């Protein structure tokens, strides 16, 4: 997969050089290219934004630098990328969308400042590319760079061979399957006792069926407390099926 990011804060994307994404790049599983939007802003001050038509607070990002930048990036690759536009007014970023985007050969992210990019840019590229406006949550950020880091991590870990233990996807929170829509339950590791606190006996029992059932029950308990909204979405039949398998 090729990932391009066009941003006025290239240094904000440095974290893509470390950890999971950094290793995937080093292994050649990910081709990540960061571009400074100001390289395509030719006036004396490399201006990339201006006041909004119609008045109002903040600044809007000008269309010309984005047009030149995106034309240049698109011309530098094979085929047509999916454009991912982080914006508070976008569709929610979900595990399902992460899976869908992880299957694309080429993504171009266009993080912008909070007020956003001149609408004509989205329209211009929407005519010829698959453009996805995506929000990572209902809270206010100064710009889209942090959402890009979030989305790239969620997508990269789904690429084949990137996450060491393929099994790890199975029990992800929000991953499809009988644990679908349940939060992950509590986890423990050595030492067996820490500050007078032990480990639940079932986890030391070696009885895989009981362990799996305990984990599912704990996941259910945590979901009821923290995300009751997800309980409605959980298919009881999936539980019964899982019970029979345990
Ligand atoms: O993902 C969004 N969530 C909240 N604020 C934002 C600000 C700029 C871009 C994207 C977002």
PDB file of C-alpha atoms and ligand atoms in Angstrom:
ATOM      1  CA  UNK A   1       0.000   0.000   0.000  1.00  0.00           C
ATOM      2  CA  UNK A   2       1.031   3.532  -0.793  1.00  0.00           C
ATOM      3  CA  UNK A   3       0.041   6.320   1.612  1.00  0.00           C
ATOM      4  CA  UNK A   4       0.513   9.992   0.799  1.00  0.00           C
ATOM      5  CA  UNK A   5      -0.148  12.800   3.270  1.00  0.00           C
ATOM      6  CA  UNK A   6      -0.295  16.454   2.193  1.00  0.00           C
ATOM      7  CA  UNK A   7       0.035  18.771   5.199  1.00  0.00           C
ATOM      8  CA  UNK A   8       1.355  22.142   6.357  1.00  0.00           C
ATOM      9  CA  UNK A   9       2.893  20.365   9.372  1.00  0.00           C
ATOM     10  CA  UNK A  10       5.045  17.531   7.914  1.00  0.00           C
ATOM     11  CA  UNK A  11       6.809  17.187  11.269  1.00  0.00           C
ATOM     12  CA  UNK A  12       3.469  16.263  12.843  1.00  0.00           C
ATOM     13  CA  UNK A  13       3.609  13.021  10.859  1.00  0.00           C
ATOM     14  CA  UNK A  14       7.035  12.006  12.238  1.00  0.00           C
ATOM     15  CA  UNK A  15       5.357   9.305  14.385  1.00  0.00           C
ATOM     16  CA  UNK A  16       4.758   7.429  11.128  1.00  0.00           C
ATOM     17  CA  UNK A  17       8.485   6.681  11.178  1.00  0.00           C
ATOM     18  CA  UNK A  18       8.322   4.704  14.427  1.00  0.00           C
ATOM     19  CA  UNK A  19       6.669   1.625  15.901  1.00  0.00           C
ATOM     20  CA  UNK A  20       4.261  -0.483  13.875  1.00  0.00           C
ATOM     21  CA  UNK A  21       4.006   1.844  10.871  1.00  0.00           C
ATOM     22  CA  UNK A  22       7.739   2.590  10.920  1.00  0.00           C
ATOM     23  CA  UNK A  23       8.572  -1.119  10.851  1.00  0.00           C
ATOM     24  CA  UNK A  24       6.073  -1.751   8.041  1.00  0.00           C
ATOM     25  CA  UNK A  25       7.746   1.011   6.024  1.00  0.00           C
ATOM     26  CA  UNK A  26      11.188  -0.425   6.713  1.00  0.00           C
ATOM     27  CA  UNK A  27       9.937  -3.833   5.519  1.00  0.00           C
ATOM     28  CA  UNK A  28       8.545  -2.252   2.373  1.00  0.00           C
ATOM     29  CA  UNK A  29       4.958  -3.162   3.246  1.00  0.00           C
ATOM     30  CA  UNK A  30       4.010   0.498   3.307  1.00  0.00           C
ATOM     31  CA  UNK A  31       5.206   3.283   1.031  1.00  0.00           C
ATOM     32  CA  UNK A  32       4.535   6.457   3.045  1.00  0.00           C
ATOM     33  CA  UNK A  33       5.232   9.860   1.470  1.00  0.00           C
ATOM     34  CA  UNK A  34       4.731  13.123   3.371  1.00  0.00           C
ATOM     35  CA  UNK A  35       4.349  16.331   1.336  1.00  0.00           C
ATOM     36  CA  UNK A  36       4.466  19.945   2.550  1.00  0.00           C
ATOM     37  CA  UNK A  37       1.490  21.811   1.078  1.00  0.00           C
ATOM     38  CA  UNK A  38       3.512  25.031   1.165  1.00  0.00           C
ATOM     39  CA  UNK A  39       5.709  23.636  -1.636  1.00  0.00           C
ATOM     40  CA  UNK A  40       2.739  24.430  -3.882  1.00  0.00           C
ATOM     41  CA  UNK A  41       2.007  27.900  -2.433  1.00  0.00           C
ATOM     42  CA  UNK A  42       4.049  30.229  -4.652  1.00  0.00           C
ATOM     43  CA  UNK A  43       3.393  33.667  -3.258  1.00  0.00           C
ATOM     44  CA  UNK A  44       6.053  35.405  -1.177  1.00  0.00           C
ATOM     45  CA  UNK A  45       4.604  34.139   2.092  1.00  0.00           C
ATOM     46  CA  UNK A  46       3.596  30.666   0.865  1.00  0.00           C
ATOM     47  CA  UNK A  47       0.028  31.517   1.803  1.00  0.00           C
ATOM     48  CA  UNK A  48      -2.248  28.508   2.124  1.00  0.00           C
ATOM     49  CA  UNK A  49      -5.328  29.999   3.752  1.00  0.00           C
ATOM     50  CA  UNK A  50      -7.520  33.082   3.646  1.00  0.00           C
ATOM     51  CA  UNK A  51     -10.615  34.544   5.281  1.00  0.00           C
ATOM     52  CA  UNK A  52     -13.927  32.826   4.591  1.00  0.00           C
ATOM     53  CA  UNK A  53     -16.362  34.248   2.002  1.00  0.00           C
ATOM     54  CA  UNK A  54     -19.509  35.230   3.819  1.00  0.00           C
ATOM     55  CA  UNK A  55     -17.485  36.182   6.892  1.00  0.00           C
ATOM     56  CA  UNK A  56     -17.174  34.179  10.092  1.00  0.00           C
ATOM     57  CA  UNK A  57     -14.323  33.095  12.344  1.00  0.00           C
ATOM     58  CA  UNK A  58     -11.099  31.393  11.374  1.00  0.00           C
ATOM     59  CA  UNK A  59      -9.463  30.776   8.026  1.00  0.00           C
ATOM     60  CA  UNK A  60     -10.268  28.517   5.074  1.00  0.00           C
ATOM     61  CA  UNK A  61      -7.540  26.709   3.123  1.00  0.00           C
ATOM     62  CA  UNK A  62      -7.175  28.121  -0.410  1.00  0.00           C
ATOM     63  CA  UNK A  63      -7.969  25.822  -3.368  1.00  0.00           C
ATOM     64  CA  UNK A  64      -4.960  26.608  -5.571  1.00  0.00           C
ATOM     65  CA  UNK A  65      -2.172  25.046  -3.460  1.00  0.00           C
ATOM     66  CA  UNK A  66      -4.316  21.950  -2.834  1.00  0.00           C
ATOM     67  CA  UNK A  67      -5.103  21.601  -6.522  1.00  0.00           C
ATOM     68  CA  UNK A  68      -1.451  21.794  -7.520  1.00  0.00           C
ATOM     69  CA  UNK A  69      -0.383  19.489  -4.689  1.00  0.00           C
ATOM     70  CA  UNK A  70      -3.000  16.824  -5.380  1.00  0.00           C
ATOM     71  CA  UNK A  71      -2.434  16.956  -9.156  1.00  0.00           C
ATOM     72  CA  UNK A  72       1.276  16.454  -8.500  1.00  0.00           C
ATOM     73  CA  UNK A  73       0.798  13.577  -6.052  1.00  0.00           C
ATOM     74  CA  UNK A  74      -1.771  11.810  -8.246  1.00  0.00           C
ATOM     75  CA  UNK A  75       0.452  12.173 -11.326  1.00  0.00           C
ATOM     76  CA  UNK A  76       3.347  10.568  -9.433  1.00  0.00           C
ATOM     77  CA  UNK A  77       1.594   7.229  -8.905  1.00  0.00           C
ATOM     78  CA  UNK A  78      -0.087   4.355 -10.713  1.00  0.00           C
ATOM     79  CA  UNK A  79      -3.855   4.421 -11.057  1.00  0.00           C
ATOM     80  CA  UNK A  80      -6.208   6.506  -8.956  1.00  0.00           C
ATOM     81  CA  UNK A  81      -5.922   6.894  -5.166  1.00  0.00           C
ATOM     82  CA  UNK A  82      -8.703   7.051  -2.617  1.00  0.00           C
ATOM     83  CA  UNK A  83      -8.743  10.535  -1.100  1.00  0.00           C
ATOM     84  CA  UNK A  84      -9.289  10.550   2.675  1.00  0.00           C
ATOM     85  CA  UNK A  85     -10.277  13.974   3.997  1.00  0.00           C
ATOM     86  CA  UNK A  86     -10.234  14.242   7.801  1.00  0.00           C
ATOM     87  CA  UNK A  87     -12.989  16.624   8.857  1.00  0.00           C
ATOM     88  CA  UNK A  88     -15.281  16.986  11.875  1.00  0.00           C
ATOM     89  CA  UNK A  89     -18.182  17.009   9.414  1.00  0.00           C
ATOM     90  CA  UNK A  90     -17.250  13.647   7.895  1.00  0.00           C
ATOM     91  CA  UNK A  91     -18.631  10.142   8.337  1.00  0.00           C
ATOM     92  CA  UNK A  92     -17.461   8.362  11.509  1.00  0.00           C
ATOM     93  CA  UNK A  93     -14.186   6.475  11.223  1.00  0.00           C
ATOM     94  CA  UNK A  94     -14.970   2.922  12.314  1.00  0.00           C
ATOM     95  CA  UNK A  95     -13.178  -0.430  12.354  1.00  0.00           C
ATOM     96  CA  UNK A  96     -15.309  -1.373   9.363  1.00  0.00           C
ATOM     97  CA  UNK A  97     -14.053   1.677   7.430  1.00  0.00           C
ATOM     98  CA  UNK A  98     -10.487   0.903   8.530  1.00  0.00           C
ATOM     99  CA  UNK A  99     -10.877  -2.585   7.045  1.00  0.00           C
ATOM    100  CA  UNK A 100     -12.321  -1.178   3.816  1.00  0.00           C
ATOM    101  CA  UNK A 101      -9.500   1.361   3.452  1.00  0.00           C
ATOM    102  CA  UNK A 102      -6.833  -1.226   4.309  1.00  0.00           C
ATOM    103  CA  UNK A 103      -7.824  -3.051   1.117  1.00  0.00           C
ATOM    104  CA  UNK A 104      -7.145  -0.031  -1.116  1.00  0.00           C
ATOM    105  CA  UNK A 105      -3.820   0.078  -2.987  1.00  0.00           C
ATOM    106  CA  UNK A 106      -3.272   3.823  -2.535  1.00  0.00           C
ATOM    107  CA  UNK A 107      -4.617   6.361  -0.027  1.00  0.00           C
ATOM    108  CA  UNK A 108      -3.992  10.121  -0.078  1.00  0.00           C
ATOM    109  CA  UNK A 109      -4.759  11.943   3.173  1.00  0.00           C
ATOM    110  CA  UNK A 110      -5.482  15.680   3.148  1.00  0.00           C
ATOM    111  CA  UNK A 111      -5.429  16.911   6.753  1.00  0.00           C
ATOM    112  CA  UNK A 112      -6.522  20.517   6.996  1.00  0.00           C
ATOM    113  CA  UNK A 113      -6.929  23.147   9.651  1.00  0.00           C
ATOM    114  CA  UNK A 114     -10.213  23.025  11.568  1.00  0.00           C
ATOM    115  CA  UNK A 115     -12.277  25.356   9.347  1.00  0.00           C
ATOM    116  CA  UNK A 116     -11.392  23.115   6.408  1.00  0.00           C
ATOM    117  CA  UNK A 117     -10.519  23.287   2.745  1.00  0.00           C
ATOM    118  CA  UNK A 118     -12.375  25.366   0.093  1.00  0.00           C
ATOM    119  CA  UNK A 119     -15.284  23.090  -0.909  1.00  0.00           C
ATOM    120  CA  UNK A 120     -14.346  23.302  -4.577  1.00  0.00           C
ATOM    121  CA  UNK A 121     -11.305  21.101  -3.922  1.00  0.00           C
ATOM    122  CA  UNK A 122     -13.516  18.238  -2.681  1.00  0.00           C
ATOM    123  CA  UNK A 123     -15.835  18.750  -5.680  1.00  0.00           C
ATOM    124  CA  UNK A 124     -12.922  18.893  -8.163  1.00  0.00           C
ATOM    125  CA  UNK A 125     -11.462  15.559  -7.016  1.00  0.00           C
ATOM    126  CA  UNK A 126     -14.802  14.002  -6.164  1.00  0.00           C
ATOM    127  CA  UNK A 127     -15.562  14.065  -9.891  1.00  0.00           C
ATOM    128  CA  UNK A 128     -12.750  11.598 -10.642  1.00  0.00           C
ATOM    129  CA  UNK A 129     -11.704   9.912  -7.386  1.00  0.00           C
ATOM    130  CA  UNK A 130     -13.301   8.058  -4.503  1.00  0.00           C
ATOM    131  CA  UNK A 131     -13.292  10.830  -1.862  1.00  0.00           C
ATOM    132  CA  UNK A 132     -14.078   9.922   1.764  1.00  0.00           C
ATOM    133  CA  UNK A 133     -14.726  12.693   4.308  1.00  0.00           C
ATOM    134  CA  UNK A 134     -14.039  11.100   7.683  1.00  0.00           C
ATOM    135  CA  UNK A 135     -14.248  12.184  11.323  1.00  0.00           C
ATOM    136  CA  UNK A 136     -12.473  10.433  14.186  1.00  0.00           C
ATOM    137  CA  UNK A 137     -14.875  11.824  16.734  1.00  0.00           C
ATOM    138  CA  UNK A 138     -17.192  14.518  17.953  1.00  0.00           C
ATOM    139  CA  UNK A 139     -14.672  16.806  19.576  1.00  0.00           C
ATOM    140  CA  UNK A 140     -12.811  19.845  18.314  1.00  0.00           C
ATOM    141  CA  UNK A 141      -9.203  19.569  17.134  1.00  0.00           C
ATOM    142  CA  UNK A 142      -7.072  22.319  15.583  1.00  0.00           C
ATOM    143  CA  UNK A 143      -6.476  20.252  12.448  1.00  0.00           C
ATOM    144  CA  UNK A 144      -6.558  16.892  10.733  1.00  0.00           C
ATOM    145  CA  UNK A 145      -3.012  15.684  11.337  1.00  0.00           C
ATOM    146  CA  UNK A 146      -3.804  13.782  14.554  1.00  0.00           C
ATOM    147  CA  UNK A 147      -6.789  12.107  12.850  1.00  0.00           C
ATOM    148  CA  UNK A 148      -4.408  10.979  10.066  1.00  0.00           C
ATOM    149  CA  UNK A 149      -2.108   9.359  12.654  1.00  0.00           C
ATOM    150  CA  UNK A 150      -5.100   7.590  14.183  1.00  0.00           C
ATOM    151  CA  UNK A 151      -6.465   6.344  10.869  1.00  0.00           C
ATOM    152  CA  UNK A 152      -3.073   5.257   9.485  1.00  0.00           C
ATOM    153  CA  UNK A 153      -2.382   3.197  12.615  1.00  0.00           C
ATOM    154  CA  UNK A 154      -5.820   1.558  12.496  1.00  0.00           C
ATOM    155  CA  UNK A 155      -5.380   0.779   8.779  1.00  0.00           C
ATOM    156  CA  UNK A 156      -1.702  -0.284   8.813  1.00  0.00           C
ATOM    157  CA  UNK A 157      -2.186  -2.872  11.564  1.00  0.00           C
ATOM    158  CA  UNK A 158      -4.716  -4.641   9.321  1.00  0.00           C
ATOM    159  CA  UNK A 159      -2.276  -5.070   6.427  1.00  0.00           C
ATOM    160  CA  UNK A 160      -1.111  -8.693   6.011  1.00  0.00           C
ATOM    161  CA  UNK A 161       2.064  -9.375   7.952  1.00  0.00           C
ATOM    162  CA  UNK A 162       2.122  -6.016   9.708  1.00  0.00           C
ATOM    163  CA  UNK A 163       0.642  -7.191  12.993  1.00  0.00           C
ATOM    164  CA  UNK A 164       2.880 -10.019  14.239  1.00  0.00           C
ATOM    165  CA  UNK A 165       0.171 -12.253  15.620  1.00  0.00           C
ATOM    166  CA  UNK A 166      -2.567 -12.636  13.007  1.00  0.00           C
ATOM    167  CA  UNK A 167      -4.801 -13.940  15.794  1.00  0.00           C
ATOM    168  CA  UNK A 168      -4.718 -10.488  17.380  1.00  0.00           C
ATOM    169  CA  UNK A 169      -7.300  -9.199  14.932  1.00  0.00           C
ATOM    170  CA  UNK A 170      -9.836 -11.831  15.948  1.00  0.00           C
ATOM    171  CA  UNK A 171     -10.495 -10.470  19.432  1.00  0.00           C
ATOM    172  CA  UNK A 172     -10.076  -6.813  18.578  1.00  0.00           C
ATOM    173  CA  UNK A 173     -12.788  -4.668  20.015  1.00  0.00           C
ATOM    174  CA  UNK A 174     -15.197  -3.898  17.159  1.00  0.00           C
ATOM    175  CA  UNK A 175     -13.770  -6.656  14.948  1.00  0.00           C
ATOM    176  CA  UNK A 176     -16.445  -8.841  13.258  1.00  0.00           C
ATOM    177  CA  UNK A 177     -17.282 -12.226  14.796  1.00  0.00           C
ATOM    178  CA  UNK A 178     -19.011 -13.481  17.938  1.00  0.00           C
ATOM    179  CA  UNK A 179     -17.108 -10.908  20.016  1.00  0.00           C
ATOM    180  CA  UNK A 180     -18.381  -8.285  17.551  1.00  0.00           C
ATOM    181  CA  UNK A 181     -19.339  -5.025  19.203  1.00  0.00           C
ATOM    182  CA  UNK A 182     -18.034  -6.017  22.617  1.00  0.00           C
ATOM    183  CA  UNK A 183     -15.198  -4.182  24.314  1.00  0.00           C
ATOM    184  CA  UNK A 184     -12.176  -6.244  25.268  1.00  0.00           C
ATOM    185  CA  UNK A 185     -12.193  -7.544  28.830  1.00  0.00           C
ATOM    186  CA  UNK A 186      -9.404  -7.246  31.444  1.00  0.00           C
ATOM    187  CA  UNK A 187      -5.954  -8.704  30.716  1.00  0.00           C
ATOM    188  CA  UNK A 188      -3.253  -9.981  33.083  1.00  0.00           C
ATOM    189  CA  UNK A 189       0.378 -11.073  32.900  1.00  0.00           C
ATOM    190  CA  UNK A 190       3.173 -12.088  35.279  1.00  0.00           C
ATOM    191  CA  UNK A 191       3.882 -11.765  38.192  1.00  0.00           C
ATOM    192  CA  UNK A 192       1.084 -13.980  39.619  1.00  0.00           C
ATOM    193  CA  UNK A 193       0.812 -11.631  42.572  1.00  0.00           C
ATOM    194  CA  UNK A 194       1.410  -7.877  42.616  1.00  0.00           C
ATOM    195  CA  UNK A 195       0.884  -5.674  45.660  1.00  0.00           C
ATOM    196  CA  UNK A 196      -1.296  -8.368  47.187  1.00  0.00           C
ATOM    197  CA  UNK A 197      -3.413  -8.651  44.041  1.00  0.00           C
ATOM    198  CA  UNK A 198      -3.689 -12.054  42.375  1.00  0.00           C
ATOM    199  CA  UNK A 199      -4.949 -13.380  39.035  1.00  0.00           C
ATOM    200  CA  UNK A 200      -8.517 -14.657  38.414  1.00  0.00           C
ATOM    201  CA  UNK A 201      -8.311 -18.437  39.089  1.00  0.00           C
ATOM    202  CA  UNK A 202      -9.972 -19.359  35.792  1.00  0.00           C
ATOM    203  CA  UNK A 203      -7.032 -17.843  33.855  1.00  0.00           C
ATOM    204  CA  UNK A 204      -4.668 -20.217  35.698  1.00  0.00           C
ATOM    205  CA  UNK A 205      -6.941 -23.235  35.205  1.00  0.00           C
ATOM    206  CA  UNK A 206      -5.700 -24.216  31.753  1.00  0.00           C
ATOM    207  CA  UNK A 207      -9.338 -24.932  30.829  1.00  0.00           C
ATOM    208  CA  UNK A 208      -9.630 -23.150  27.473  1.00  0.00           C
ATOM    209  CA  UNK A 209     -13.403 -23.412  27.288  1.00  0.00           C
ATOM    210  CA  UNK A 210     -13.899 -21.869  30.702  1.00  0.00           C
ATOM    211  CA  UNK A 211     -11.288 -19.197  29.946  1.00  0.00           C
ATOM    212  CA  UNK A 212     -12.999 -18.243  26.694  1.00  0.00           C
ATOM    213  CA  UNK A 213     -16.388 -18.074  28.435  1.00  0.00           C
ATOM    214  CA  UNK A 214     -14.964 -15.991  31.291  1.00  0.00           C
ATOM    215  CA  UNK A 215     -13.369 -13.590  28.801  1.00  0.00           C
ATOM    216  CA  UNK A 216     -16.605 -13.207  26.903  1.00  0.00           C
ATOM    217  CA  UNK A 217     -18.564 -12.617  30.095  1.00  0.00           C
ATOM    218  CA  UNK A 218     -16.044 -10.023  31.277  1.00  0.00           C
ATOM    219  CA  UNK A 219     -16.191  -8.345  27.857  1.00  0.00           C
ATOM    220  CA  UNK A 220     -19.946  -8.248  28.123  1.00  0.00           C
ATOM    221  CA  UNK A 221     -19.764  -6.830  31.661  1.00  0.00           C
ATOM    222  CA  UNK A 222     -17.343  -4.068  30.587  1.00  0.00           C
ATOM    223  CA  UNK A 223     -19.450  -3.250  27.546  1.00  0.00           C
ATOM    224  CA  UNK A 224     -22.609  -2.921  29.645  1.00  0.00           C
ATOM    225  CA  UNK A 225     -20.811  -0.445  31.907  1.00  0.00           C
ATOM    226  CA  UNK A 226     -18.861   1.580  29.340  1.00  0.00           C
ATOM    227  CA  UNK A 227     -20.760   1.167  26.082  1.00  0.00           C
ATOM    228  CA  UNK A 228     -24.368   0.080  26.632  1.00  0.00           C
ATOM    229  CA  UNK A 229     -25.073   1.453  23.156  1.00  0.00           C
ATOM    230  CA  UNK A 230     -23.069  -1.445  21.710  1.00  0.00           C
ATOM    231  CA  UNK A 231     -25.161  -4.061  23.504  1.00  0.00           C
ATOM    232  CA  UNK A 232     -28.148  -3.381  21.273  1.00  0.00           C
ATOM    233  CA  UNK A 233     -25.929  -4.068  18.263  1.00  0.00           C
ATOM    234  CA  UNK A 234     -24.703  -7.428  19.569  1.00  0.00           C
ATOM    235  CA  UNK A 235     -26.433 -10.382  18.015  1.00  0.00           C
ATOM    236  CA  UNK A 236     -27.511 -12.799  20.796  1.00  0.00           C
ATOM    237  CA  UNK A 237     -27.389 -15.658  18.267  1.00  0.00           C
ATOM    238  CA  UNK A 238     -23.662 -15.000  17.920  1.00  0.00           C
ATOM    239  CA  UNK A 239     -23.348 -15.615  21.653  1.00  0.00           C
ATOM    240  CA  UNK A 240     -25.212 -18.910  21.484  1.00  0.00           C
ATOM    241  CA  UNK A 241     -23.045 -20.010  18.559  1.00  0.00           C
ATOM    242  CA  UNK A 242     -19.916 -19.027  20.500  1.00  0.00           C
ATOM    243  CA  UNK A 243     -21.188 -20.840  23.593  1.00  0.00           C
ATOM    244  CA  UNK A 244     -21.578 -24.043  21.632  1.00  0.00           C
ATOM    245  CA  UNK A 245     -18.026 -23.671  20.271  1.00  0.00           C
ATOM    246  CA  UNK A 246     -16.474 -23.172  23.730  1.00  0.00           C
TER     247      UNK A 246
HETATM  248  O1  LIG B   1     -11.679  13.993  12.815  1.00  0.00           O
HETATM  249  C1  LIG B   1     -12.191  15.225  13.186  1.00  0.00           C
HETATM  250  N1  LIG B   1     -12.600  15.258  14.542  1.00  0.00           N
HETATM  251  C2  LIG B   1     -12.563  16.414  15.182  1.00  0.00           C
HETATM  252  N2  LIG B   1     -11.940  17.488  14.711  1.00  0.00           N
HETATM  253  C3  LIG B   1     -11.299  17.494  13.506  1.00  0.00           C
HETATM  254  C4  LIG B   1     -10.584  18.623  13.049  1.00  0.00           C
HETATM  255  C5  LIG B   1      -9.931  18.601  11.819  1.00  0.00           C
HETATM  256  C6  LIG B   1      -9.974  17.476  11.052  1.00  0.00           C
HETATM  257  C7  LIG B   1     -10.672  16.375  11.493  1.00  0.00           C
HETATM  258  C8  LIG B   1     -11.358  16.371  12.705  1.00  0.00           C
END
